[in-house]
Each structure stands twice: as structure tokens, then as C-alpha cells.
GROMACS .gro file of C-alpha atoms in nm:
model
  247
    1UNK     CA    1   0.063  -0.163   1.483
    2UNK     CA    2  -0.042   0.127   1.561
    3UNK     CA    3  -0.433   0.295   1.383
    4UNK     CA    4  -0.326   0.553   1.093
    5UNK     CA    5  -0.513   0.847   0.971
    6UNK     CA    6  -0.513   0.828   0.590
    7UNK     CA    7  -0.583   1.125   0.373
    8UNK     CA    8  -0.517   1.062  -0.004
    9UNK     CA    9  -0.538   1.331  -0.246
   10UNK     CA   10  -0.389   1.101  -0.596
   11UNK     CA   11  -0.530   0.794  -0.797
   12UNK     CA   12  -0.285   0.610  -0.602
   13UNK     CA   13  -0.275   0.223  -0.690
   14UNK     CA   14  -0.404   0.041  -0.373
   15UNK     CA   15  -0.118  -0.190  -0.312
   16UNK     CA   16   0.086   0.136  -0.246
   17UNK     CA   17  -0.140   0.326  -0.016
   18UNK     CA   18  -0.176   0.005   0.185
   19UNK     CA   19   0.195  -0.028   0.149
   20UNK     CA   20   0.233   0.358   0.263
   21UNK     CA   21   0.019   0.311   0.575
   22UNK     CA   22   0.197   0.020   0.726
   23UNK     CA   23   0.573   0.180   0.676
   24UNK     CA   24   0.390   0.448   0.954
   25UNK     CA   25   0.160   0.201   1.172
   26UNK     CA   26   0.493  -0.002   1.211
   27UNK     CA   27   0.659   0.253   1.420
   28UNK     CA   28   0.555   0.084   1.783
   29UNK     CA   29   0.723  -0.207   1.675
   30UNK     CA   30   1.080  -0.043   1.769
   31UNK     CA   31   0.973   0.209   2.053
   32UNK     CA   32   0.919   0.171   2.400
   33UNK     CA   33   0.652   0.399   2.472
   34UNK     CA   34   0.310   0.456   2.292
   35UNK     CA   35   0.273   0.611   1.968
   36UNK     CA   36  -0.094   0.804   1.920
   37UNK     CA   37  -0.226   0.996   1.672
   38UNK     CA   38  -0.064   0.908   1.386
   39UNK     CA   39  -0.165   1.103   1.028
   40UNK     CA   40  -0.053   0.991   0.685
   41UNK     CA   41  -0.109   1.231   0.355
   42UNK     CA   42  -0.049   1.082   0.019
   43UNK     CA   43  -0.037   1.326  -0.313
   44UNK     CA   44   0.082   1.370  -0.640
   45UNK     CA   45   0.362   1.655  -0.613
   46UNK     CA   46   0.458   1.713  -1.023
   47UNK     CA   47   0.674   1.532  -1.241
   48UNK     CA   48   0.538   1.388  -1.545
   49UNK     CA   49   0.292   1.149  -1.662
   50UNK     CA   50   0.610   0.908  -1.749
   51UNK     CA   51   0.794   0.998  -1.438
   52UNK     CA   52   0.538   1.117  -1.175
   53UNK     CA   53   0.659   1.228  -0.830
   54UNK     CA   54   0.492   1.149  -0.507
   55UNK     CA   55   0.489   1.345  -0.177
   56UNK     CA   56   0.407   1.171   0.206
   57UNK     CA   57   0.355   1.435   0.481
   58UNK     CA   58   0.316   1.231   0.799
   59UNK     CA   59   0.330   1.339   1.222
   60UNK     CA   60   0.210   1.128   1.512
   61UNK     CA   61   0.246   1.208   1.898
   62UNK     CA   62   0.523   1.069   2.083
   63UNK     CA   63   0.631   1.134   2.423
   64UNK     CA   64   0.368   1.454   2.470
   65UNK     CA   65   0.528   1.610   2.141
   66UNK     CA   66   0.445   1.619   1.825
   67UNK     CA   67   0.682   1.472   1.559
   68UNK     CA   68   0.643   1.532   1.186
   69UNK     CA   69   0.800   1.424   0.818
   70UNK     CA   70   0.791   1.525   0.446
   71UNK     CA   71   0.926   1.327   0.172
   72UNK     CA   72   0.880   1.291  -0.177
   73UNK     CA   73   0.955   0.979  -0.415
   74UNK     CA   74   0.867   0.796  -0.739
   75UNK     CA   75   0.615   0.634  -0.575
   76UNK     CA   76   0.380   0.708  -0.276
   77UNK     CA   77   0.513   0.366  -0.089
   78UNK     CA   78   0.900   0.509  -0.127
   79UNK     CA   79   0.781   0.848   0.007
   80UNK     CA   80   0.623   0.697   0.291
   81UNK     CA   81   0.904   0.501   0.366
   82UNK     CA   82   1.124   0.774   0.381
   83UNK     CA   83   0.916   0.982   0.639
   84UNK     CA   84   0.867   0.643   0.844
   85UNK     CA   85   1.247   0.613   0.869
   86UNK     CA   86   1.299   0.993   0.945
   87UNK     CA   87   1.026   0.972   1.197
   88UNK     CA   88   1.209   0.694   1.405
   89UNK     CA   89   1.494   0.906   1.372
   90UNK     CA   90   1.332   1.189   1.547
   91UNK     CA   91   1.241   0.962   1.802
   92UNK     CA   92   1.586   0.785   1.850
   93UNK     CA   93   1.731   1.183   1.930
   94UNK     CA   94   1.468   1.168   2.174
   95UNK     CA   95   1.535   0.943   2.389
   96UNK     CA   96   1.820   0.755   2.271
   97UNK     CA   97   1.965   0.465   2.119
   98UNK     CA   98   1.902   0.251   2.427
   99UNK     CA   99   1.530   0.304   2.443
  100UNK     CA  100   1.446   0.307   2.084
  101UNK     CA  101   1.452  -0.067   2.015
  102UNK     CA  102   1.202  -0.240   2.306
  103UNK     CA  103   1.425  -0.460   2.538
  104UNK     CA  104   1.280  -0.795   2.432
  105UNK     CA  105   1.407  -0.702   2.061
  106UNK     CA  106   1.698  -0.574   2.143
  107UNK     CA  107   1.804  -0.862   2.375
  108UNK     CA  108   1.615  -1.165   2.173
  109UNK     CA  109   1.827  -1.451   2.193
  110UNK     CA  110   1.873  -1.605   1.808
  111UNK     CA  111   1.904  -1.991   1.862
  112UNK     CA  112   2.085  -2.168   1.604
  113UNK     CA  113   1.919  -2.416   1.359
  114UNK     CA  114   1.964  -2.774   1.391
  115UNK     CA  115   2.141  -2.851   1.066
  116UNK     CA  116   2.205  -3.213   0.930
  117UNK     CA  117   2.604  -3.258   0.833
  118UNK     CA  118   2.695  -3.238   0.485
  119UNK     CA  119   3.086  -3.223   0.344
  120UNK     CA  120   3.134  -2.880   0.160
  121UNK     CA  121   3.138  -3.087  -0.159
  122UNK     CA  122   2.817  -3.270  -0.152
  123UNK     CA  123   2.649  -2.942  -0.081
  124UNK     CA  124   2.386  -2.829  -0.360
  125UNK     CA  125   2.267  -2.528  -0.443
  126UNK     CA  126   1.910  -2.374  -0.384
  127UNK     CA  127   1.810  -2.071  -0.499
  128UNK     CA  128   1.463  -1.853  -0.419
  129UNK     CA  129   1.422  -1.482  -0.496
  130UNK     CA  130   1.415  -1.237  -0.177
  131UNK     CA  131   1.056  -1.199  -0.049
  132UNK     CA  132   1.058  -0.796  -0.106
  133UNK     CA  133   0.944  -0.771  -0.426
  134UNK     CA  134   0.973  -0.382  -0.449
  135UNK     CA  135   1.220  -0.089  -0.279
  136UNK     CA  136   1.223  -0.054   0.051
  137UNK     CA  137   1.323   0.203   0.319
  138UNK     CA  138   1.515   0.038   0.654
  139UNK     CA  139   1.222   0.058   0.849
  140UNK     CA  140   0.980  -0.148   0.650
  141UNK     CA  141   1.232  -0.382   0.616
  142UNK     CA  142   1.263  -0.395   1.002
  143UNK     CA  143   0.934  -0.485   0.990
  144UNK     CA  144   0.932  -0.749   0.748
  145UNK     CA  145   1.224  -0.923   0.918
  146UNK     CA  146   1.034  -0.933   1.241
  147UNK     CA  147   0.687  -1.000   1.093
  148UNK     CA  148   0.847  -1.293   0.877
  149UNK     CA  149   1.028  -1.423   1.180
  150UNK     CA  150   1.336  -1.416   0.930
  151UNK     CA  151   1.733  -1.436   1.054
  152UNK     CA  152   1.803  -1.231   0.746
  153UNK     CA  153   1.604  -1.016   0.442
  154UNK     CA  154   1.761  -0.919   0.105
  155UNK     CA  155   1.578  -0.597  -0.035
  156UNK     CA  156   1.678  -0.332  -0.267
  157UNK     CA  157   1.678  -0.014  -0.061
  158UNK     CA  158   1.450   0.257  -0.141
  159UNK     CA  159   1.769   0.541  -0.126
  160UNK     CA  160   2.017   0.403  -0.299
  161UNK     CA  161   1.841   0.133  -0.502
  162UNK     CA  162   2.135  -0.100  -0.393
  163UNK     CA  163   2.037  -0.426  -0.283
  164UNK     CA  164   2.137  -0.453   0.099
  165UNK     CA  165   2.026  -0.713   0.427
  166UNK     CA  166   1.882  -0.652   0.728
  167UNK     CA  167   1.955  -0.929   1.020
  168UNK     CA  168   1.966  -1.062   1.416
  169UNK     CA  169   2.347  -1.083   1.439
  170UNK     CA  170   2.460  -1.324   1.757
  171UNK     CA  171   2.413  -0.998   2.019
  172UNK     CA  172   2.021  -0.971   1.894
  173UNK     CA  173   2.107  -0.614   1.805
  174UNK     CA  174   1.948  -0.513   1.421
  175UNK     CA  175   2.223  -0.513   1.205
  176UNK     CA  176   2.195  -0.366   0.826
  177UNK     CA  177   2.466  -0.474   0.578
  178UNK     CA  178   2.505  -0.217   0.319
  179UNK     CA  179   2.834  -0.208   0.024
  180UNK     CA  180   3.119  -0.042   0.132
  181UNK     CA  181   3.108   0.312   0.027
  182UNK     CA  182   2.718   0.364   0.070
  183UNK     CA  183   2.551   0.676   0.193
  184UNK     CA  184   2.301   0.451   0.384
  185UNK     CA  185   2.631   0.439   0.670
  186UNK     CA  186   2.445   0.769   0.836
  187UNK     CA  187   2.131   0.511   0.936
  188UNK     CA  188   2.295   0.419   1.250
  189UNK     CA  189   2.071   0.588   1.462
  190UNK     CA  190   1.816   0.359   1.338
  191UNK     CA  191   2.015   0.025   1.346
  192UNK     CA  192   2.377  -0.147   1.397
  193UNK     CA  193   2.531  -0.050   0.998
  194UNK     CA  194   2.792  -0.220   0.850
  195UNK     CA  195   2.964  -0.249   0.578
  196UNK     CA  196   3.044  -0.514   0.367
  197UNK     CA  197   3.356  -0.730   0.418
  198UNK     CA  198   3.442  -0.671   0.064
  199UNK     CA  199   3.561  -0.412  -0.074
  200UNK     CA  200   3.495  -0.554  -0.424
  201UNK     CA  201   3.244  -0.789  -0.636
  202UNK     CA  202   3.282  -1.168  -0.538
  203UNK     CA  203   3.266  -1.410  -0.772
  204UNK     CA  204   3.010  -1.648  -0.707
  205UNK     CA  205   3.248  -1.941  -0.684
  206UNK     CA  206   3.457  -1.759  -0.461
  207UNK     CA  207   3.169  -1.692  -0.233
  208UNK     CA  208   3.136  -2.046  -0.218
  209UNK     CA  209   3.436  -2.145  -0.144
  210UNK     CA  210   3.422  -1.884   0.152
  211UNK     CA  211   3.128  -2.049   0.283
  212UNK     CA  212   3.305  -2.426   0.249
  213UNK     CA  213   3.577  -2.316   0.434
  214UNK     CA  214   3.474  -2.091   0.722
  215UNK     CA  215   3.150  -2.216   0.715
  216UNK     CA  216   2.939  -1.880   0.801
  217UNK     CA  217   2.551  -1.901   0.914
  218UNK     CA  218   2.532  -1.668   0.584
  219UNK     CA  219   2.752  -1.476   0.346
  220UNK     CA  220   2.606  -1.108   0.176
  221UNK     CA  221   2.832  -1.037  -0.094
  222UNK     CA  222   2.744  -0.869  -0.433
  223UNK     CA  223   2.797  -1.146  -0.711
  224UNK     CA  224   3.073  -1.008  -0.990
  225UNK     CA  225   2.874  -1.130  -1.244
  226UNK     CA  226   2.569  -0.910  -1.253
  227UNK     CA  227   2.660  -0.692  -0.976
  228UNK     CA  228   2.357  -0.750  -0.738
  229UNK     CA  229   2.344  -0.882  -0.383
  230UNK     CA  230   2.301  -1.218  -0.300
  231UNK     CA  231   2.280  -1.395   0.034
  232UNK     CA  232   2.475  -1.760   0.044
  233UNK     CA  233   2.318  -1.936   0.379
  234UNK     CA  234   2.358  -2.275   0.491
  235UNK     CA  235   2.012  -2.472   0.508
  236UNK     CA  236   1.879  -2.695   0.761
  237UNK     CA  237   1.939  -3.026   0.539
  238UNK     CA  238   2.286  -2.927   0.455
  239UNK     CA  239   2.260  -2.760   0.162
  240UNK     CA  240   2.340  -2.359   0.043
  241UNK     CA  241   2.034  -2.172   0.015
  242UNK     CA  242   2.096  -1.870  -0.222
  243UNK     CA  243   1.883  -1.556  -0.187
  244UNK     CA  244   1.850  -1.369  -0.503
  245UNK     CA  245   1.702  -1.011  -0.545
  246UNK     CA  246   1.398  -0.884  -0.716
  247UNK     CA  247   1.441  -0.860  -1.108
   0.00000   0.00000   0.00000
């Protein structure tokens, strides 16, 4: 990761200014060539003492030019997020979709998991809550995926607070999975974006049954009953794994 410049003019809580400062020092982790310089501002910006509203100003030096963001949020980690991802989009109009993503990361093989054999119906259920336990902009959850080592990560997206997956699809190109209809379709110059095979809520038995019959390495679908994401995968010792998102 790149070193950050922090300037923070707020009583910020810490776990969002350190949150803040990695959505910027993870840039270099999908660009070819160095990033130097980088600065990060965090301030209060108005609002009120129920609903305050943050501001990030942030610039770093790519490519001998100087790029630079503003963005405001609820919170100083969702305004940093949001300059972070229209950062990488400056770069990406720089010098293109085929040099924004390093070659080893845009070629990286994903082998498949050894799984032991289990008949559809002798498959439990496991469930575990997403490991993003806040909103998060595409870039930051780039970065998790790649710092986790993760084939797939459920988060609720900082934009649209809808809960959406990032993932290595079988070309090892980053691929975000978004429902149909979303505004977060125009973040292709970050990423591959797709939509959602559905153009409705599954129920969650019907998701199942997808997954019995087709067998997919993993199913995003958002569950009819409560109208969040979910991610149905199939585990290593035969079982469905079932990625929930963040209360």
C-alpha cells in the first residue's frame, strides 16, 4: 500500500480515519505504475448533530500528473471511499482498461476447490454473516477480496446501500454483481459489472433448488423474504455455505 498524508480537521472516531486512509493507500493494488504522494483530508462539512455530513478531499501523483477527488458522506470512511473509487477512475481514463488492473491480477488463474461428494439432499446448511461489517465503496471491497484471499465478498455498497458481491469469475477478471436495475452499472471502468440473473426476489428454497440442480460454485440472489443479498456456495465438505449480510 502505498504511505498517505493524513490531515484531519473533525473528532473523527478512529476506526474510520484508519478505515479512510486505507480506501486511498489501496490504490497500487490495481495499477501498474507507481502511485506517490498521496494526501487524504478528513472534515466535518454541516449537517446536524443527528445526521452529520462528512467531506474527503484527496489527490496523489500518477503518471507525472496530478489527480484529485472530493466527496462527501455520512461518514468520513464512505466519503473516502467515494474519492478512492473516483480516483481509480481517473486513472482507468488514463491509461485504459488494459493497464489498470496489474497483469498478474488480471490473469490469476482461480483453481477450483477439492470438494468431497454429497447428493443435493444430504446437503446442510451453514450460515456466517459477510465479513464487511459496514458500507463499502467498490474499491475497498477490491481490496478486501484480495487481502482476504476470498473467491467472493458480500458487502452493502456505500452508494446505493444495496447489498452486492465482488468476485474472480473463471477468466480472473474482477467481476461485481449488482441487482438488476442499479445505478452502480456505470462502475465498469473500475471492474467487469453485472447484473443479476434475476430480475426478481428468489425465494430461498428456490435458490436452493437452483444450486441442487445446476450445481453453481455460488449463487448471489436477493432472498424474497427480507429482501437482502445472500450468497448460496457449495463448501469443501459438501455442504451449502450461506453468506448473510451485515444487520
Amino acid at each position: 500500500m502505498i504511505d498517505v498524508e493524513l490531515t484531519v480537521i473533525a473528532s473523527i472516531p478512529r476506526q474510520q480515519v484508519d478505515h479512510a486512509r486505507r480506501c486511498i493507500a489501496s490504490l497500487d493494488r490495481f495499477v501498474a505504475r507507481p502511485l506517490v504522494g498521496a494526501r487524504l483530508t478528513l472534515r466535518r462539512d454541516g449537517g446536524s448533530a443527528a445526521h452529520p455530513l462528512f467531506a474527503a478531499d484527496a489527490d496523489v501523483l500518477f503518471d507525472g500528473r496530478v489527480l484529485a477527488a472530493h466527496a462527501t458522506g455520512p461518514t468520513a470512511a464512505h466519503a473516502a471511499g467515494l474519492v478512492a473509487s473516483a480516483l481509480m477512475r481517473q486513472i482507468r481514463r488514463m491509461v485504459g482498461a488494459r493497464v489498470a488492473l496489474r497483469n498478474e491480477l488480471r490473469e490469476l488463474p482461480v483453481a477450483p476447490a477439492r470438494r468431497l461428494a454429497k447428493p443435493p439432499e444430504e446437503r446442510d446448511i451453514v450460515q456466517r454473516r459477510t465479513y464487511a461489517d459496514r458500507p463499502e465503496a467498490t474499491l475497498t471491497a477490491m481490496a478486501d477480496l484480495l487481502e482476504d484471499a476470498e473467491l467472493f465478498h458480500l458487502f452493502v455498497h456505500a452508494r446505493t446501500s444495496e447489498d452486492v458481491v465482488v468476485h474472480w469469475p473463471d477468466d480472473g477478471r474482477l467481476c461485481l454483481l449488482h441487482p438488476r436495475g442499479s445505478v452502480l452499472a456505470d462502475e465498469g471502468d473500475l471492474l467487469v459489472v453485472q447484473a443479476s440473473r434475476y430480475s426478481a426476489p428468489l425465494p430461498f428454497a428456490d435458490a436452493r433448488a437452483e444450486m441442487d440442480f445446476l450445481n453453481h460454485r455460488f449463487l448471489y440472489f436477493v432472498d424474497a423474504a427480507d429482501r437482502r443479498g445472500r450468497v448460496m456456495y457449495l463448501r469443501a465438505d459438501g455442504d451449502y455455505g450461506v453468506v448473510e449480510p451485515a444487520p
